[in-house]
Amino acid sequence: MSEWKTLQKKPKVLYFPWVLNVHDDDSWKTLNEKFEIVNYDCSSVEKFIEEARKPNGKYSGIDAICRSSRIHGKPFGGQHIFNGEAAKAIPDTVKLIVSSGHGYNRTNLELLADRGILFCNSPNTASQSTADVAVFLIIQSFRYLTYAEHYVRTNSKDDITNITVNAENPRNKTLGIIGLGDIGIYVARTCKAMGMNIVYHNRNPKPQYEAEIEGLKFLPNIDDLYAVSDCILLLCPYSEDTKHLINFETFKKMKDRVRLVNMARGLIVEEAAVIDALERGQLVGAGFDVTEFEPKFDDRILSNYKVTILPHVGATARETYQLSEKKCVENLMQFFYGDGKIDAVNKHLIKTAS
């Protein structure tokens, strides 16, 4: 624990509230005791821009912004103020933004850096919950249990035995993980315990994980992963390089009976290629927490029992948001009351940052 400074005045923090009362008790207490909280209450991003530009508005003089609550949670889920005109309107007094979540694709890191604002995400706070859902979808892609449940709930008259044509046990099958990070290693440990073989593709090998998990193998050529995997799990970051990483051509490199699970970003998988592989019978199981055109779904995917689709809920667990709040408050405390040294994702872009 750091030795906290004594400040003459509490730092002023713009806080994004959430309708659901989910908090890490100690962190919530610290936030309210050590900082002057101003609740965000704008009805739109445009209203925020208008209010933030007022010389003596309610947001004037804020030192930091804290969005430790669920980014997509009500009532401000659709409001993203860390890019575009909204980011330009953030008061000049702001030195730090702390936000929940692993990703920051809706944050203009360069723009914030140009304004001298550090941006901190909440890495590894959703890793376990996301990994749990990934394992669930891997099992679903082999056993079609969501279809079986749908059969019961809808009192279906379909012949349920048709799933035996394609249902298989995961044991002794090969799982290919693209992007073996914090989430991936949780999945690898669990799937290894289920008797699966694990291979992975990364920018760099992870020898520490290979020493831990027997048989874990790094494949530097992603085509080799496609060739040997019975189920492919996507956990890689989204970028222009990974857009449509899974496409018509990559399916040609996969097995005749392959499964696919996407826990990363929807645009990494080309939906048209998925539909084609399903209709050809090559893709015999799939699980998607994210899809290319979410929340719109093609009927050819929705009606196919081989596919399980979730509404982007990989991180949705109470512990995720408690850990996110804890991480956000730790960064606030370290920046204002500690030595100021925090792991901001855009720190390298700020010339004046220590």
Coordinates of C-alpha atoms in Angstrom, one line a residue, residues 90-256:
I90 CA -13.5 17.9 -22.1
P91 CA -12.4 20.8 -19.8
D92 CA -8.7 21.6 -19.9
T93 CA -8.4 21.0 -16.2
V94 CA -8.9 17.2 -16.7
K95 CA -5.7 15.3 -16.3
L96 CA -6.9 11.7 -16.1
I97 CA -9.7 9.4 -17.4
V98 CA -10.3 6.0 -15.8
S99 CA -12.8 3.6 -17.5
S100 CA -14.0 0.1 -17.1
G101 CA -13.4 -2.5 -19.8
H102 CA -10.5 -4.1 -21.6
G103 CA -11.0 -2.4 -24.9
Y104 CA -10.8 1.2 -25.9
N105 CA -11.8 1.2 -29.5
R106 CA -14.2 4.1 -28.9
T107 CA -11.5 6.2 -27.3
N108 CA -9.3 8.6 -29.3
L109 CA -6.1 8.0 -27.4
E110 CA -4.1 10.4 -29.6
L111 CA -6.5 13.2 -29.2
L112 CA -6.6 12.8 -25.4
A113 CA -2.8 12.6 -25.4
D114 CA -2.5 15.8 -27.4
R115 CA -4.6 17.4 -24.7
G116 CA -2.4 16.0 -21.9
I117 CA -5.0 13.6 -20.7
L118 CA -4.0 10.1 -19.5
F119 CA -6.4 7.3 -20.3
C120 CA -6.6 4.1 -18.2
N121 CA -8.7 1.1 -19.0
S122 CA -9.3 -1.8 -16.6
P123 CA -7.2 -4.7 -17.9
N124 CA -7.9 -8.3 -16.7
T125 CA -11.0 -7.3 -14.8
A126 CA -13.3 -9.2 -17.2
S127 CA -10.9 -12.0 -18.1
Q128 CA -12.3 -14.8 -15.9
S129 CA -16.0 -14.0 -16.8
T130 CA -15.2 -13.8 -20.5
A131 CA -13.2 -17.0 -20.3
D132 CA -16.1 -18.8 -18.6
V133 CA -18.4 -17.8 -21.5
A134 CA -15.8 -18.9 -24.0
V135 CA -15.7 -22.3 -22.5
F136 CA -19.5 -22.5 -22.5
L137 CA -19.6 -21.7 -26.2
I138 CA -16.9 -24.2 -27.0
I139 CA -18.9 -26.9 -25.3
Q140 CA -22.1 -25.6 -27.1
S141 CA -20.3 -25.8 -30.5
F142 CA -19.7 -29.5 -29.9
R143 CA -22.9 -30.6 -28.1
Y144 CA -25.7 -28.2 -29.2
L145 CA -27.2 -27.9 -25.7
T146 CA -28.8 -24.5 -26.4
Y147 CA -30.7 -26.1 -29.2
A148 CA -31.8 -28.9 -26.9
E149 CA -33.0 -26.4 -24.3
H150 CA -34.9 -24.5 -27.1
Y151 CA -36.5 -27.8 -28.1
V152 CA -37.9 -28.2 -24.5
R153 CA -38.9 -24.6 -23.9
T154 CA -40.8 -24.3 -27.2
N155 CA -42.4 -27.7 -27.0
S156 CA -40.9 -28.4 -30.4
K157 CA -42.1 -31.3 -32.6
D158 CA -38.7 -31.5 -34.4
D159 CA -36.8 -34.7 -34.3
I160 CA -34.2 -33.9 -31.6
T161 CA -32.1 -36.9 -32.7
N162 CA -30.8 -34.9 -35.6
I163 CA -28.2 -33.4 -33.4
T164 CA -26.5 -36.8 -33.0
V165 CA -25.3 -36.5 -36.6
N166 CA -23.0 -33.7 -35.6
A167 CA -22.7 -33.7 -31.8
E168 CA -19.3 -34.8 -30.5
N169 CA -17.4 -34.8 -27.3
P170 CA -14.7 -32.1 -26.9
R171 CA -12.3 -34.6 -25.3
N172 CA -9.3 -35.4 -27.5
K173 CA -10.2 -32.7 -29.9
T174 CA -7.8 -29.8 -30.7
L175 CA -8.6 -26.3 -29.7
G176 CA -6.8 -23.6 -31.6
I177 CA -6.6 -20.2 -29.7
I178 CA -5.9 -17.1 -31.7
G179 CA -4.7 -14.6 -29.1
L180 CA -3.4 -16.3 -26.0
G181 CA -3.6 -13.6 -23.4
D182 CA -5.2 -13.3 -19.9
I183 CA -8.5 -14.7 -21.2
G184 CA -6.9 -17.3 -23.4
I185 CA -4.9 -18.9 -20.6
Y186 CA -8.0 -19.3 -18.4
V187 CA -9.7 -21.0 -21.3
A188 CA -6.7 -23.2 -22.0
R189 CA -6.5 -24.4 -18.4
T190 CA -10.1 -25.4 -18.4
C191 CA -10.2 -27.0 -21.8
K192 CA -7.0 -29.0 -21.0
A193 CA -8.8 -30.3 -17.9
M194 CA -11.6 -31.4 -20.2
G195 CA -9.1 -33.5 -22.2
M196 CA -8.6 -31.2 -25.1
N197 CA -5.4 -30.6 -26.9
I198 CA -4.4 -26.9 -27.2
V199 CA -2.5 -25.0 -29.8
Y200 CA -2.2 -21.3 -30.2
H201 CA -1.1 -18.5 -32.5
N202 CA 0.2 -15.2 -31.1
R203 CA 2.5 -12.4 -32.2
N204 CA 5.0 -14.0 -29.7
P205 CA 5.2 -17.4 -28.0
K206 CA 4.3 -17.7 -24.3
P207 CA 6.9 -20.1 -22.9
Q208 CA 5.6 -19.5 -19.3
Y209 CA 2.2 -20.9 -20.4
E210 CA 3.8 -23.8 -22.3
A211 CA 5.7 -24.8 -19.2
E212 CA 2.4 -24.8 -17.2
I213 CA 0.1 -26.7 -19.6
E214 CA 1.3 -30.0 -21.0
G215 CA 1.3 -30.1 -24.7
L216 CA 0.4 -26.5 -25.3
K217 CA 2.0 -25.6 -28.6
F218 CA 2.8 -22.3 -30.3
L219 CA 2.1 -22.2 -34.1
P220 CA 3.8 -19.2 -35.6
N221 CA 2.1 -19.8 -38.9
I222 CA -1.7 -19.3 -38.5
D223 CA -2.4 -21.5 -41.4
D224 CA -1.0 -24.4 -39.4
L225 CA -3.5 -23.6 -36.6
Y226 CA -6.4 -23.7 -39.1
A227 CA -5.2 -27.1 -40.5
V228 CA -5.1 -28.9 -37.1
S229 CA -7.9 -27.3 -35.1
D230 CA -11.3 -29.0 -34.5
C231 CA -12.4 -25.8 -32.8
I232 CA -11.0 -22.3 -33.3
L233 CA -11.4 -19.7 -30.6
L234 CA -10.9 -16.0 -31.4
L235 CA -9.5 -13.8 -28.7
C236 CA -7.3 -11.5 -30.7
P237 CA -7.6 -7.7 -30.7
Y238 CA -9.5 -6.0 -33.5
S239 CA -7.5 -3.9 -36.0
E240 CA -7.4 -3.4 -39.7
D241 CA -5.1 -6.4 -39.9
T242 CA -7.6 -8.7 -38.1
K243 CA -10.7 -7.4 -39.9
H244 CA -12.3 -10.4 -41.6
L245 CA -9.4 -12.6 -40.4
I246 CA -11.9 -15.5 -40.8
N247 CA -13.2 -15.3 -44.3
F248 CA -13.9 -17.5 -47.4
E249 CA -10.2 -18.1 -48.0
T250 CA -9.4 -19.1 -44.4
F251 CA -12.2 -21.6 -44.3
K252 CA -10.5 -23.4 -47.2
K253 CA -7.5 -24.0 -44.9
M254 CA -9.7 -25.5 -42.1
K255 CA -10.9 -29.0 -41.4
D256 CA -13.9 -30.5 -43.1

